[in-house]
mmCIF file with all atom_site columns, C-alpha atoms in Angstrom:
data_model
loop_
_atom_site.group_PDB
_atom_site.id
_atom_site.type_symbol
_atom_site.label_atom_id
_atom_site.label_alt_id
_atom_site.label_comp_id
_atom_site.label_asym_id
_atom_site.label_entity_id
_atom_site.label_seq_id
_atom_site.pdbx_PDB_ins_code
_atom_site.Cartn_x
_atom_site.Cartn_y
_atom_site.Cartn_z
_atom_site.occupancy
_atom_site.B_iso_or_equiv
_atom_site.pdbx_formal_charge
_atom_site.auth_seq_id
_atom_site.auth_comp_id
_atom_site.auth_asym_id
_atom_site.auth_atom_id
_atom_site.pdbx_PDB_model_num
ATOM 1   C CA . LYS A 1 1   ? -5.852  14.172  10.031  1.00 86.00 ? 1   LYS A CA 1
ATOM 2   C CA . ALA A 1 2   ? -8.738  16.633  9.695   1.00 87.00 ? 2   ALA A CA 1
ATOM 3   C CA . VAL A 1 3   ? -9.607  15.308  6.232   1.00 87.00 ? 3   VAL A CA 1
ATOM 4   C CA . TYR A 1 4   ? -9.432  11.702  7.416   1.00 90.00 ? 4   TYR A CA 1
ATOM 5   C CA . THR A 1 5   ? -11.584 12.343  10.501  1.00 92.00 ? 5   THR A CA 1
ATOM 6   C CA . GLU A 1 6   ? -14.290 14.134  8.509   1.00 92.00 ? 6   GLU A CA 1
ATOM 7   C CA . LEU A 1 7   ? -14.331 11.398  5.860   1.00 92.00 ? 7   LEU A CA 1
ATOM 8   C CA . LEU A 1 8   ? -14.497 8.726   8.554   1.00 93.00 ? 8   LEU A CA 1
ATOM 9   C CA . ARG A 1 9   ? -17.434 10.363  10.367  1.00 94.00 ? 9   ARG A CA 1
ATOM 10  C CA . SER A 1 10  ? -19.439 10.959  7.201   1.00 93.00 ? 10  SER A CA 1
ATOM 11  C CA . SER A 1 11  ? -18.688 7.410   5.999   1.00 92.00 ? 11  SER A CA 1
ATOM 12  C CA . ALA A 1 12  ? -19.755 5.834   9.289   1.00 92.00 ? 12  ALA A CA 1
ATOM 13  C CA . ARG A 1 13  ? -23.049 7.741   9.177   1.00 93.00 ? 13  ARG A CA 1
ATOM 14  C CA . LYS A 1 14  ? -23.660 6.774   5.553   1.00 93.00 ? 14  LYS A CA 1
ATOM 15  C CA . ILE A 1 15  ? -22.952 3.079   6.106   1.00 93.00 ? 15  ILE A CA 1
ATOM 16  C CA . SER A 1 16  ? -25.044 2.914   9.259   1.00 93.00 ? 16  SER A CA 1
ATOM 17  C CA . GLY A 1 17  ? -28.013 4.419   7.411   1.00 93.00 ? 17  GLY A CA 1
ATOM 18  C CA . MET A 1 18  ? -27.625 2.093   4.430   1.00 93.00 ? 18  MET A CA 1
ATOM 19  C CA . VAL A 1 19  ? -27.342 -1.030  6.567   1.00 93.00 ? 19  VAL A CA 1
ATOM 20  C CA . SER A 1 20  ? -30.404 -0.036  8.580   1.00 94.00 ? 20  SER A CA 1
ATOM 21  C CA . LYS A 1 21  ? -32.479 0.340   5.401   1.00 94.00 ? 21  LYS A CA 1
ATOM 22  C CA . GLN A 1 22  ? -31.096 -2.398  3.148   1.00 94.00 ? 22  GLN A CA 1
ATOM 23  C CA . GLY A 1 23  ? -29.313 -4.892  5.375   1.00 94.00 ? 23  GLY A CA 1
ATOM 24  C CA . LEU A 1 24  ? -25.564 -5.600  5.498   1.00 93.00 ? 24  LEU A CA 1
ATOM 25  C CA . ASN A 1 25  ? -25.250 -7.961  2.530   1.00 91.00 ? 25  ASN A CA 1
ATOM 26  C CA . LYS A 1 26  ? -26.740 -5.500  0.034   1.00 91.00 ? 26  LYS A CA 1
ATOM 27  C CA . CYS A 1 27  ? -24.292 -2.791  1.146   1.00 92.00 ? 27  CYS A CA 1
ATOM 28  C CA . ARG A 1 28  ? -21.010 -4.671  1.034   1.00 90.00 ? 28  ARG A CA 1
ATOM 29  C CA . MET A 1 29  ? -19.717 -3.199  -2.242  1.00 91.00 ? 29  MET A CA 1
ATOM 30  C CA . GLU A 1 30  ? -20.461 0.335   -1.048  1.00 92.00 ? 30  GLU A CA 1
ATOM 31  C CA . ILE A 1 31  ? -18.693 -0.478  2.226   1.00 92.00 ? 31  ILE A CA 1
ATOM 32  C CA . LEU A 1 32  ? -15.695 -1.724  0.235   1.00 90.00 ? 32  LEU A CA 1
ATOM 33  C CA . ALA A 1 33  ? -15.563 1.541   -1.752  1.00 92.00 ? 33  ALA A CA 1
ATOM 34  C CA . ILE A 1 34  ? -15.690 3.599   1.444   1.00 92.00 ? 34  ILE A CA 1
ATOM 35  C CA . LEU A 1 35  ? -12.956 1.542   3.117   1.00 92.00 ? 35  LEU A CA 1
ATOM 36  C CA . MET A 1 36  ? -10.844 1.985   -0.029  1.00 91.00 ? 36  MET A CA 1
ATOM 37  C CA . ARG A 1 37  ? -11.200 5.777   0.184   1.00 93.00 ? 37  ARG A CA 1
ATOM 38  C CA . LEU A 1 38  ? -10.206 5.748   3.840   1.00 94.00 ? 38  LEU A CA 1
ATOM 39  C CA . ARG A 1 39  ? -7.118  3.682   3.034   1.00 93.00 ? 39  ARG A CA 1
ATOM 40  C CA . GLN A 1 40  ? -6.234  5.984   0.136   1.00 94.00 ? 40  GLN A CA 1
ATOM 41  C CA . VAL A 1 41  ? -6.421  9.151   2.226   1.00 92.00 ? 41  VAL A CA 1
ATOM 42  C CA . CYS A 1 42  ? -3.909  7.545   4.613   1.00 94.00 ? 42  CYS A CA 1
ATOM 43  C CA . CYS A 1 43  ? -1.455  7.480   1.704   1.00 94.00 ? 43  CYS A CA 1
ATOM 44  C CA . HIS A 1 44  ? -1.916  10.765  -0.140  1.00 91.00 ? 44  HIS A CA 1
ATOM 45  C CA . LEU A 1 45  ? -4.727  13.309  -0.510  1.00 89.00 ? 45  LEU A CA 1
ATOM 46  C CA . ASP A 1 46  ? -4.232  13.428  -4.271  1.00 88.00 ? 46  ASP A CA 1
ATOM 47  C CA . LEU A 1 47  ? -5.578  9.859   -4.487  1.00 89.00 ? 47  LEU A CA 1
ATOM 48  C CA . LEU A 1 48  ? -8.981  11.344  -3.655  1.00 83.00 ? 48  LEU A CA 1
ATOM 49  C CA . GLY A 1 49  ? -8.611  14.382  -5.886  1.00 75.00 ? 49  GLY A CA 1
ATOM 50  C CA . LEU A 1 50  ? -8.280  16.736  -2.908  1.00 62.00 ? 50  LEU A CA 1
ATOM 51  C CA . LYS A 1 51  ? -5.525  18.953  -4.293  1.00 57.00 ? 51  LYS A CA 1
ATOM 52  C CA . ASP A 1 52  ? -7.645  22.069  -3.767  1.00 59.00 ? 52  ASP A CA 1
ATOM 53  C CA . LEU A 1 53  ? -7.251  21.717  0.016   1.00 59.00 ? 53  LEU A CA 1
ATOM 54  C CA . LYS A 1 54  ? -3.562  22.642  -0.335  1.00 57.00 ? 54  LYS A CA 1
ATOM 55  C CA . PRO A 1 55  ? -2.394  21.470  3.124   1.00 60.00 ? 55  PRO A CA 1
ATOM 56  C CA . GLU A 1 56  ? 1.202   21.976  4.222   1.00 67.00 ? 56  GLU A CA 1
ATOM 57  C CA . SER A 1 57  ? 1.871   18.479  2.891   1.00 71.00 ? 57  SER A CA 1
ATOM 58  C CA . PRO A 1 58  ? -0.624  16.275  0.992   1.00 78.00 ? 58  PRO A CA 1
ATOM 59  C CA . SER A 1 59  ? 1.009   13.168  2.464   1.00 90.00 ? 59  SER A CA 1
ATOM 60  C CA . ALA A 1 60  ? 2.773   12.851  5.798   1.00 90.00 ? 60  ALA A CA 1
ATOM 61  C CA . LYS A 1 61  ? 3.456   9.239   4.851   1.00 94.00 ? 61  LYS A CA 1
ATOM 62  C CA . MET A 1 62  ? 5.271   10.251  1.686   1.00 94.00 ? 62  MET A CA 1
ATOM 63  C CA . ASP A 1 63  ? 7.353   12.729  3.674   1.00 94.00 ? 63  ASP A CA 1
ATOM 64  C CA . LEU A 1 64  ? 8.393   9.910   6.003   1.00 95.00 ? 64  LEU A CA 1
ATOM 65  C CA . PHE A 1 65  ? 8.997   7.587   3.068   1.00 96.00 ? 65  PHE A CA 1
ATOM 66  C CA . PHE A 1 66  ? 11.532  9.949   1.513   1.00 96.00 ? 66  PHE A CA 1
ATOM 67  C CA . GLU A 1 67  ? 13.266  10.426  4.855   1.00 96.00 ? 67  GLU A CA 1
ATOM 68  C CA . LEU A 1 68  ? 13.725  6.646   4.998   1.00 95.00 ? 68  LEU A CA 1
ATOM 69  C CA . PHE A 1 69  ? 14.589  6.577   1.310   1.00 96.00 ? 69  PHE A CA 1
ATOM 70  C CA . ASP A 1 70  ? 17.367  9.169   1.662   1.00 95.00 ? 70  ASP A CA 1
ATOM 71  C CA . GLU A 1 71  ? 18.829  7.380   4.695   1.00 95.00 ? 71  GLU A CA 1
ATOM 72  C CA . ALA A 1 72  ? 18.723  4.071   2.827   1.00 94.00 ? 72  ALA A CA 1
ATOM 73  C CA . LEU A 1 73  ? 20.514  5.525   -0.196  1.00 93.00 ? 73  LEU A CA 1
ATOM 74  C CA . ASP A 1 74  ? 23.185  7.064   2.017   1.00 94.00 ? 74  ASP A CA 1
ATOM 75  C CA . SER A 1 75  ? 23.757  3.595   3.502   1.00 92.00 ? 75  SER A CA 1
ATOM 76  C CA . GLY A 1 76  ? 24.030  1.939   0.091   1.00 92.00 ? 76  GLY A CA 1
ATOM 77  C CA . HIS A 1 77  ? 20.710  0.052   0.205   1.00 92.00 ? 77  HIS A CA 1
ATOM 78  C CA . ARG A 1 78  ? 18.586  -0.774  -2.832  1.00 92.00 ? 78  ARG A CA 1
ATOM 79  C CA . ILE A 1 79  ? 14.837  -0.711  -2.267  1.00 93.00 ? 79  ILE A CA 1
ATOM 80  C CA . LEU A 1 80  ? 11.685  -2.468  -3.444  1.00 93.00 ? 80  LEU A CA 1
ATOM 81  C CA . VAL A 1 81  ? 8.609   -0.286  -2.865  1.00 95.00 ? 81  VAL A CA 1
ATOM 82  C CA . PHE A 1 82  ? 5.207   -1.991  -2.983  1.00 94.00 ? 82  PHE A CA 1
ATOM 83  C CA . SER A 1 83  ? 1.799   -0.311  -3.070  1.00 95.00 ? 83  SER A CA 1
ATOM 84  C CA . GLN A 1 84  ? -1.611  -1.659  -4.021  1.00 91.00 ? 84  GLN A CA 1
ATOM 85  C CA . PHE A 1 85  ? -2.535  1.764   -5.439  1.00 94.00 ? 85  PHE A CA 1
ATOM 86  C CA . VAL A 1 86  ? -1.049  2.291   -8.901  1.00 94.00 ? 86  VAL A CA 1
ATOM 87  C CA . LYS A 1 87  ? -1.831  6.009   -8.666  1.00 95.00 ? 87  LYS A CA 1
ATOM 88  C CA . MET A 1 88  ? 0.318   6.175   -5.518  1.00 96.00 ? 88  MET A CA 1
ATOM 89  C CA . LEU A 1 89  ? 3.173   4.582   -7.429  1.00 96.00 ? 89  LEU A CA 1
ATOM 90  C CA . HIS A 1 90  ? 2.729   7.273   -10.096 1.00 96.00 ? 90  HIS A CA 1
ATOM 91  C CA . ILE A 1 91  ? 3.004   9.985   -7.438  1.00 95.00 ? 91  ILE A CA 1
ATOM 92  C CA . LEU A 1 92  ? 6.200   8.420   -6.085  1.00 97.00 ? 92  LEU A CA 1
ATOM 93  C CA . ARG A 1 93  ? 7.508   8.064   -9.642  1.00 96.00 ? 93  ARG A CA 1
ATOM 94  C CA . ASP A 1 94  ? 6.878   11.744  -10.326 1.00 96.00 ? 94  ASP A CA 1
ATOM 95  C CA . GLU A 1 95  ? 8.780   12.714  -7.172  1.00 95.00 ? 95  GLU A CA 1
ATOM 96  C CA . LEU A 1 96  ? 11.715  10.483  -8.138  1.00 96.00 ? 96  LEU A CA 1
ATOM 97  C CA . ASP A 1 97  ? 11.720  12.147  -11.565 1.00 97.00 ? 97  ASP A CA 1
ATOM 98  C CA . ARG A 1 98  ? 11.723  15.556  -9.889  1.00 96.00 ? 98  ARG A CA 1
ATOM 99  C CA . ARG A 1 99  ? 14.728  14.482  -7.809  1.00 95.00 ? 99  ARG A CA 1
ATOM 100 C CA . LYS A 1 100 ? 16.423  13.146  -10.971 1.00 96.00 ? 100 LYS A CA 1
ATOM 101 C CA . LEU A 1 101 ? 16.823  9.693   -9.411  1.00 95.00 ? 101 LEU A CA 1
ATOM 102 C CA . ARG A 1 102 ? 16.871  6.474   -11.445 1.00 96.00 ? 102 ARG A CA 1
ATOM 103 C CA . TYR A 1 103 ? 14.308  3.744   -10.733 1.00 97.00 ? 103 TYR A CA 1
ATOM 104 C CA . CYS A 1 104 ? 12.536  0.762   -12.265 1.00 96.00 ? 104 CYS A CA 1
ATOM 105 C CA . TYR A 1 105 ? 8.750   0.530   -12.423 1.00 96.00 ? 105 TYR A CA 1
ATOM 106 C CA . LEU A 1 106 ? 6.280   -2.350  -12.762 1.00 94.00 ? 106 LEU A CA 1
ATOM 107 C CA . ASP A 1 107 ? 2.493   -2.523  -12.655 1.00 92.00 ? 107 ASP A CA 1
ATOM 108 C CA . GLY A 1 108 ? -0.180  -4.533  -14.442 1.00 89.00 ? 108 GLY A CA 1
ATOM 109 C CA . SER A 1 109 ? 0.357   -2.613  -17.688 1.00 90.00 ? 109 SER A CA 1
ATOM 110 C CA . THR A 1 110 ? 4.113   -3.354  -17.888 1.00 90.00 ? 110 THR A CA 1
ATOM 111 C CA . LYS A 1 111 ? 4.820   -5.321  -21.077 1.00 88.00 ? 111 LYS A CA 1
ATOM 112 C CA . ASP A 1 112 ? 8.238   -6.962  -20.594 1.00 89.00 ? 112 ASP A CA 1
ATOM 113 C CA . ARG A 1 113 ? 8.367   -7.741  -16.875 1.00 88.00 ? 113 ARG A CA 1
ATOM 114 C CA . MET A 1 114 ? 11.498  -9.875  -17.062 1.00 90.00 ? 114 MET A CA 1
ATOM 115 C CA . LYS A 1 115 ? 13.447  -7.162  -18.876 1.00 93.00 ? 115 LYS A CA 1
ATOM 116 C CA . VAL A 1 116 ? 12.613  -4.649  -16.142 1.00 93.00 ? 116 VAL A CA 1
ATOM 117 C CA . VAL A 1 117 ? 13.569  -7.164  -13.437 1.00 90.00 ? 117 VAL A CA 1
ATOM 118 C CA . HIS A 1 118 ? 16.864  -7.936  -15.200 1.00 91.00 ? 118 HIS A CA 1
ATOM 119 C CA . THR A 1 119 ? 17.661  -4.234  -15.481 1.00 94.00 ? 119 THR A CA 1
ATOM 120 C CA . PHE A 1 120 ? 17.152  -3.685  -11.749 1.00 92.00 ? 120 PHE A CA 1
ATOM 121 C CA . ASN A 1 121 ? 19.113  -6.760  -10.708 1.00 89.00 ? 121 ASN A CA 1
ATOM 122 C CA . THR A 1 122 ? 22.097  -5.971  -12.917 1.00 91.00 ? 122 THR A CA 1
ATOM 123 C CA . GLU A 1 123 ? 22.358  -2.171  -12.835 1.00 93.00 ? 123 GLU A CA 1
ATOM 124 C CA . ARG A 1 124 ? 23.512  -1.320  -9.320  1.00 90.00 ? 124 ARG A CA 1
ATOM 125 C CA . SER A 1 125 ? 23.200  2.390   -10.041 1.00 93.00 ? 125 SER A CA 1
ATOM 126 C CA . ILE A 1 126 ? 19.387  2.076   -9.935  1.00 95.00 ? 126 ILE A CA 1
ATOM 127 C CA . PRO A 1 127 ? 18.470  2.345   -6.235  1.00 94.00 ? 127 PRO A CA 1
ATOM 128 C CA . CYS A 1 128 ? 14.700  1.820   -6.330  1.00 95.00 ? 128 CYS A CA 1
ATOM 129 C CA . PHE A 1 129 ? 12.031  -0.414  -7.874  1.00 96.00 ? 129 PHE A CA 1
ATOM 130 C CA . LEU A 1 130 ? 8.380   0.732   -7.643  1.00 96.00 ? 130 LEU A CA 1
ATOM 131 C CA . ILE A 1 131 ? 6.039   -2.264  -7.884  1.00 94.00 ? 131 ILE A CA 1
ATOM 132 C CA . SER A 1 132 ? 2.297   -2.827  -7.822  1.00 92.00 ? 132 SER A CA 1
ATOM 133 C CA . LEU A 1 133 ? 1.552   -5.350  -5.074  1.00 87.00 ? 133 LEU A CA 1
ATOM 134 C CA . LYS A 1 134 ? -0.843  -7.356  -7.239  1.00 83.00 ? 134 LYS A CA 1
ATOM 135 C CA . ALA A 1 135 ? 1.301   -7.276  -10.392 1.00 82.00 ? 135 ALA A CA 1
ATOM 136 C CA . GLY A 1 136 ? 4.668   -7.978  -8.790  1.00 76.00 ? 136 GLY A CA 1
ATOM 137 C CA . GLY A 1 137 ? 3.929   -9.794  -5.562  1.00 68.00 ? 137 GLY A CA 1
ATOM 138 C CA . THR A 1 138 ? 4.808   -13.269 -6.911  1.00 66.00 ? 138 THR A CA 1
ATOM 139 C CA . GLY A 1 139 ? 6.977   -14.898 -9.529  1.00 70.00 ? 139 GLY A CA 1
ATOM 140 C CA . LEU A 1 140 ? 9.835   -12.384 -9.579  1.00 77.00 ? 140 LEU A CA 1
ATOM 141 C CA . ASN A 1 141 ? 13.416  -12.748 -8.377  1.00 81.00 ? 141 ASN A CA 1
ATOM 142 C CA . LEU A 1 142 ? 14.591  -9.359  -7.101  1.00 81.00 ? 142 LEU A CA 1
ATOM 143 C CA . THR A 1 143 ? 17.704  -10.183 -5.126  1.00 78.00 ? 143 THR A CA 1
ATOM 144 C CA . GLY A 1 144 ? 19.281  -6.933  -6.311  1.00 79.00 ? 144 GLY A CA 1
ATOM 145 C CA . ALA A 1 145 ? 17.410  -5.288  -3.408  1.00 85.00 ? 145 ALA A CA 1
ATOM 146 C CA . ASP A 1 146 ? 18.133  -5.561  0.300   1.00 87.00 ? 146 ASP A CA 1
ATOM 147 C CA . MET A 1 147 ? 15.275  -3.400  1.617   1.00 90.00 ? 147 MET A CA 1
ATOM 148 C CA . VAL A 1 148 ? 11.513  -3.779  1.101   1.00 91.00 ? 148 VAL A CA 1
ATOM 149 C CA . ILE A 1 149 ? 9.039   -1.003  1.924   1.00 94.00 ? 149 ILE A CA 1
ATOM 150 C CA . HIS A 1 150 ? 5.275   -1.606  1.897   1.00 94.00 ? 150 HIS A CA 1
ATOM 151 C CA . PHE A 1 151 ? 3.766   1.839   1.418   1.00 96.00 ? 151 PHE A CA 1
ATOM 152 C CA . ASP A 1 152 ? 0.296   0.659   2.487   1.00 94.00 ? 152 ASP A CA 1
ATOM 153 C CA . PRO A 1 153 ? -1.058  -2.496  4.165   1.00 87.00 ? 153 PRO A CA 1
ATOM 154 C CA . TRP A 1 154 ? -3.305  -5.020  2.466   1.00 83.00 ? 154 TRP A CA 1
ATOM 155 C CA . TRP A 1 155 ? -5.876  -7.266  4.127   1.00 81.00 ? 155 TRP A CA 1
ATOM 156 C CA . ASN A 1 156 ? -3.943  -10.489 3.725   1.00 78.00 ? 156 ASN A CA 1
ATOM 157 C CA . PRO A 1 157 ? -0.463  -10.403 5.311   1.00 78.00 ? 157 PRO A CA 1
ATOM 158 C CA . ALA A 1 158 ? 0.470   -13.527 3.357   1.00 78.00 ? 158 ALA A CA 1
ATOM 159 C CA . VAL A 1 159 ? 0.295   -11.478 0.147   1.00 79.00 ? 159 VAL A CA 1
ATOM 160 C CA . GLU A 1 160 ? 2.627   -8.875  1.662   1.00 81.00 ? 160 GLU A CA 1
ATOM 161 C CA . ASP A 1 161 ? 4.993   -11.632 2.782   1.00 81.00 ? 161 ASP A CA 1
ATOM 162 C CA . GLN A 1 162 ? 5.048   -13.101 -0.726  1.00 81.00 ? 162 GLN A CA 1
ATOM 163 C CA . ALA A 1 163 ? 5.977   -9.688  -2.084  1.00 82.00 ? 163 ALA A CA 1
ATOM 164 C CA . THR A 1 164 ? 8.747   -9.240  0.492   1.00 82.00 ? 164 THR A CA 1
ATOM 165 C CA . ASP A 1 165 ? 10.061  -12.684 -0.445  1.00 81.00 ? 165 ASP A CA 1
ATOM 166 C CA . ARG A 1 166 ? 10.933  -11.337 -3.924  1.00 76.00 ? 166 ARG A CA 1
ATOM 167 C CA . ALA A 1 167 ? 14.167  -10.067 -2.315  1.00 76.00 ? 167 ALA A CA 1
ATOM 168 C CA . TYR A 1 168 ? 14.825  -13.324 -0.444  1.00 69.00 ? 168 TYR A CA 1
ATOM 169 C CA . ARG A 1 169 ? 15.133  -15.581 -3.487  1.00 65.00 ? 169 ARG A CA 1
ATOM 170 C CA . ILE A 1 170 ? 18.044  -17.951 -4.158  1.00 54.00 ? 170 ILE A CA 1
ATOM 171 C CA . GLY A 1 171 ? 21.184  -15.920 -4.663  1.00 60.00 ? 171 GLY A CA 1
ATOM 172 C CA . GLN A 1 172 ? 20.505  -13.299 -1.992  1.00 66.00 ? 172 GLN A CA 1
ATOM 173 C CA . LYS A 1 173 ? 23.625  -12.897 0.141   1.00 65.00 ? 173 LYS A CA 1
ATOM 174 C CA . ARG A 1 174 ? 22.705  -9.828  2.196   1.00 71.00 ? 174 ARG A CA 1
ATOM 175 C CA . THR A 1 175 ? 20.376  -9.170  5.117   1.00 76.00 ? 175 THR A CA 1
ATOM 176 C CA . VAL A 1 176 ? 16.999  -7.959  3.836   1.00 81.00 ? 176 VAL A CA 1
ATOM 177 C CA . TYR A 1 177 ? 15.177  -5.252  5.801   1.00 86.00 ? 177 TYR A CA 1
ATOM 178 C CA . GLY A 1 178 ? 11.365  -5.017  5.680   1.00 89.00 ? 178 GLY A CA 1
ATOM 179 C CA . ILE A 1 179 ? 9.349   -1.901  6.576   1.00 92.00 ? 179 ILE A CA 1
ATOM 180 C CA . LYS A 1 180 ? 5.600   -1.254  6.614   1.00 93.00 ? 180 LYS A CA 1
ATOM 181 C CA . LEU A 1 181 ? 4.338   2.331   6.662   1.00 96.00 ? 181 LEU A CA 1
ATOM 182 C CA . ILE A 1 182 ? 1.181   2.575   8.798   1.00 95.00 ? 182 ILE A CA 1
ATOM 183 C CA . THR A 1 183 ? -0.690  5.812   9.499   1.00 94.00 ? 183 THR A CA 1
ATOM 184 C CA . LYS A 1 184 ? -1.342  6.025   13.233  1.00 93.00 ? 184 LYS A CA 1
ATOM 185 C CA . GLY A 1 185 ? -4.928  6.184   14.494  1.00 92.00 ? 185 GLY A CA 1
ATOM 186 C CA . THR A 1 186 ? -6.503  5.174   11.169  1.00 94.00 ? 186 THR A CA 1
ATOM 187 C CA . VAL A 1 187 ? -8.085  2.237   9.369   1.00 94.00 ? 187 VAL A CA 1
ATOM 188 C CA . GLU A 1 188 ? -4.555  1.071   8.528   1.00 94.00 ? 188 GLU A CA 1
ATOM 189 C CA . GLU A 1 189 ? -3.877  0.265   12.180  1.00 93.00 ? 189 GLU A CA 1
ATOM 190 C CA . LYS A 1 190 ? -7.259  -1.425  12.395  1.00 92.00 ? 190 LYS A CA 1
ATOM 191 C CA . VAL A 1 191 ? -6.452  -3.565  9.360   1.00 88.00 ? 191 VAL A CA 1
ATOM 192 C CA . LEU A 1 192 ? -3.380  -4.860  11.211  1.00 87.00 ? 192 LEU A CA 1
ATOM 193 C CA . ALA A 1 193 ? -5.500  -5.613  14.276  1.00 88.00 ? 193 ALA A CA 1
ATOM 194 C CA . LEU A 1 194 ? -8.019  -7.457  12.090  1.00 84.00 ? 194 LEU A CA 1
ATOM 195 C CA . GLN A 1 195 ? -5.192  -9.481  10.516  1.00 80.00 ? 195 GLN A CA 1
ATOM 196 C CA . LYS A 1 196 ? -4.124  -10.712 13.949  1.00 81.00 ? 196 LYS A CA 1
ATOM 197 C CA . LYS A 1 197 ? -7.698  -11.380 15.064  1.00 80.00 ? 197 LYS A CA 1
ATOM 198 C CA . LYS A 1 198 ? -8.639  -13.404 11.981  1.00 73.00 ? 198 LYS A CA 1
ATOM 199 C CA . LYS A 1 199 ? -5.235  -14.624 10.853  1.00 71.00 ? 199 LYS A CA 1
ATOM 200 C CA . ALA A 1 200 ? -6.250  -18.185 9.938   1.00 62.00 ? 200 ALA A CA 1
ATOM 201 C CA . VAL A 1 201 ? -9.357  -17.156 7.973   1.00 64.00 ? 201 VAL A CA 1
ATOM 202 C CA . ILE A 1 202 ? -7.627  -14.313 6.147   1.00 67.00 ? 202 ILE A CA 1
ATOM 203 C CA . ALA A 1 203 ? -4.540  -16.321 5.187   1.00 63.00 ? 203 ALA A CA 1
ATOM 204 C CA . ALA A 1 204 ? -6.665  -19.174 3.836   1.00 60.00 ? 204 ALA A CA 1
ATOM 205 C CA . THR A 1 205 ? -9.358  -17.349 1.891   1.00 59.00 ? 205 THR A CA 1
ATOM 206 C CA . ILE A 1 206 ? -8.603  -13.695 1.142   1.00 58.00 ? 206 ILE A CA 1
ATOM 207 C CA . GLU A 1 207 ? -7.428  -13.123 -2.428  1.00 64.00 ? 207 GLU A CA 1
ATOM 208 C CA . SER A 1 208 ? -9.097  -9.796  -3.244  1.00 74.00 ? 208 SER A CA 1
ATOM 209 C CA . ASP A 1 209 ? -10.759 -6.769  -1.682  1.00 78.00 ? 209 ASP A CA 1
ATOM 210 C CA . GLU A 1 210 ? -14.123 -8.202  -2.672  1.00 82.00 ? 210 GLU A CA 1
ATOM 211 C CA . SER A 1 211 ? -13.489 -11.524 -0.918  1.00 79.00 ? 211 SER A CA 1
ATOM 212 C CA . MET A 1 212 ? -12.341 -9.670  2.193   1.00 79.00 ? 212 MET A CA 1
ATOM 213 C CA . VAL A 1 213 ? -15.453 -7.548  2.503   1.00 83.00 ? 213 VAL A CA 1
ATOM 214 C CA . GLU A 1 214 ? -17.579 -10.690 2.184   1.00 84.00 ? 214 GLU A CA 1
ATOM 215 C CA . LYS A 1 215 ? -15.879 -12.046 5.318   1.00 80.00 ? 215 LYS A CA 1
ATOM 216 C CA . LEU A 1 216 ? -16.412 -8.934  7.451   1.00 85.00 ? 216 LEU A CA 1
ATOM 217 C CA . SER A 1 217 ? -19.060 -9.061  10.142  1.00 89.00 ? 217 SER A CA 1
ATOM 218 C CA . TRP A 1 218 ? -21.015 -5.959  11.134  1.00 91.00 ? 218 TRP A CA 1
ATOM 219 C CA . ASP A 1 219 ? -18.879 -5.791  14.302  1.00 92.00 ? 219 ASP A CA 1
ATOM 220 C CA . ASP A 1 220 ? -15.709 -5.872  12.160  1.00 89.00 ? 220 ASP A CA 1
ATOM 221 C CA . ILE A 1 221 ? -17.001 -3.039  9.975   1.00 91.00 ? 221 ILE A CA 1
ATOM 222 C CA . GLN A 1 222 ? -17.982 -0.916  12.962  1.00 91.00 ? 222 GLN A CA 1
ATOM 223 C CA . GLU A 1 223 ? -14.515 -1.417  14.426  1.00 91.00 ? 223 GLU A CA 1
ATOM 224 C CA . LEU A 1 224 ? -12.835 -0.377  11.179  1.00 91.00 ? 224 LEU A CA 1
ATOM 225 C CA . LEU A 1 225 ? -14.980 2.771   11.074  1.00 89.00 ? 225 LEU A CA 1
ATOM 226 C CA . SER A 1 226 ? -14.442 3.768   14.713  1.00 84.00 ? 226 SER A CA 1
ATOM 227 C CA . LEU A 1 227 ? -12.344 6.758   15.766  1.00 70.00 ? 227 LEU A CA 1
#
């Protein structure tokens, strides 16, 4: 929380100064980069290269994730885990390796996507599939899972819904549970509020981070950067 608050305050000051000097439109890409860093720190400090801080835990969200994960495994669930940050998927993958747990993995660099999907759907002993939201959000049938966890929220809820639907395809016979992990009191909560406020516009036009930042008003940006 201390790291997030300091980053938020310094970011708000920086953006305010830039907008005053250059105008909003010339600063949008810098604003996007700052919002990205704020969203990353909600997930794991290592995404920002802050390992030297050595807090008690570099990610409260990851701690909660593995609590849910362990409960899900004890109950016999199989889980799809989506994140938009490939580096976050690598961190989760490393922890699964440390725990000697089997998993499948897919991001934009995966060569034979269908082979990985087939392996997960047919080998019941594999409890988890780590997937990049952008690489695996559409076009896959993953009915081998009955739980979907979104590790971090994206601007467009329709994209998240499409990803969740991977477990709802024809052939699914079980109830599918969906979970979103949101860090309280941060930009992640404000993203959800923005989704509700601008639902029609976001669902119709937002396909990337860049297109989202183009739609943000100065009031929207100030709200996202407020404590």
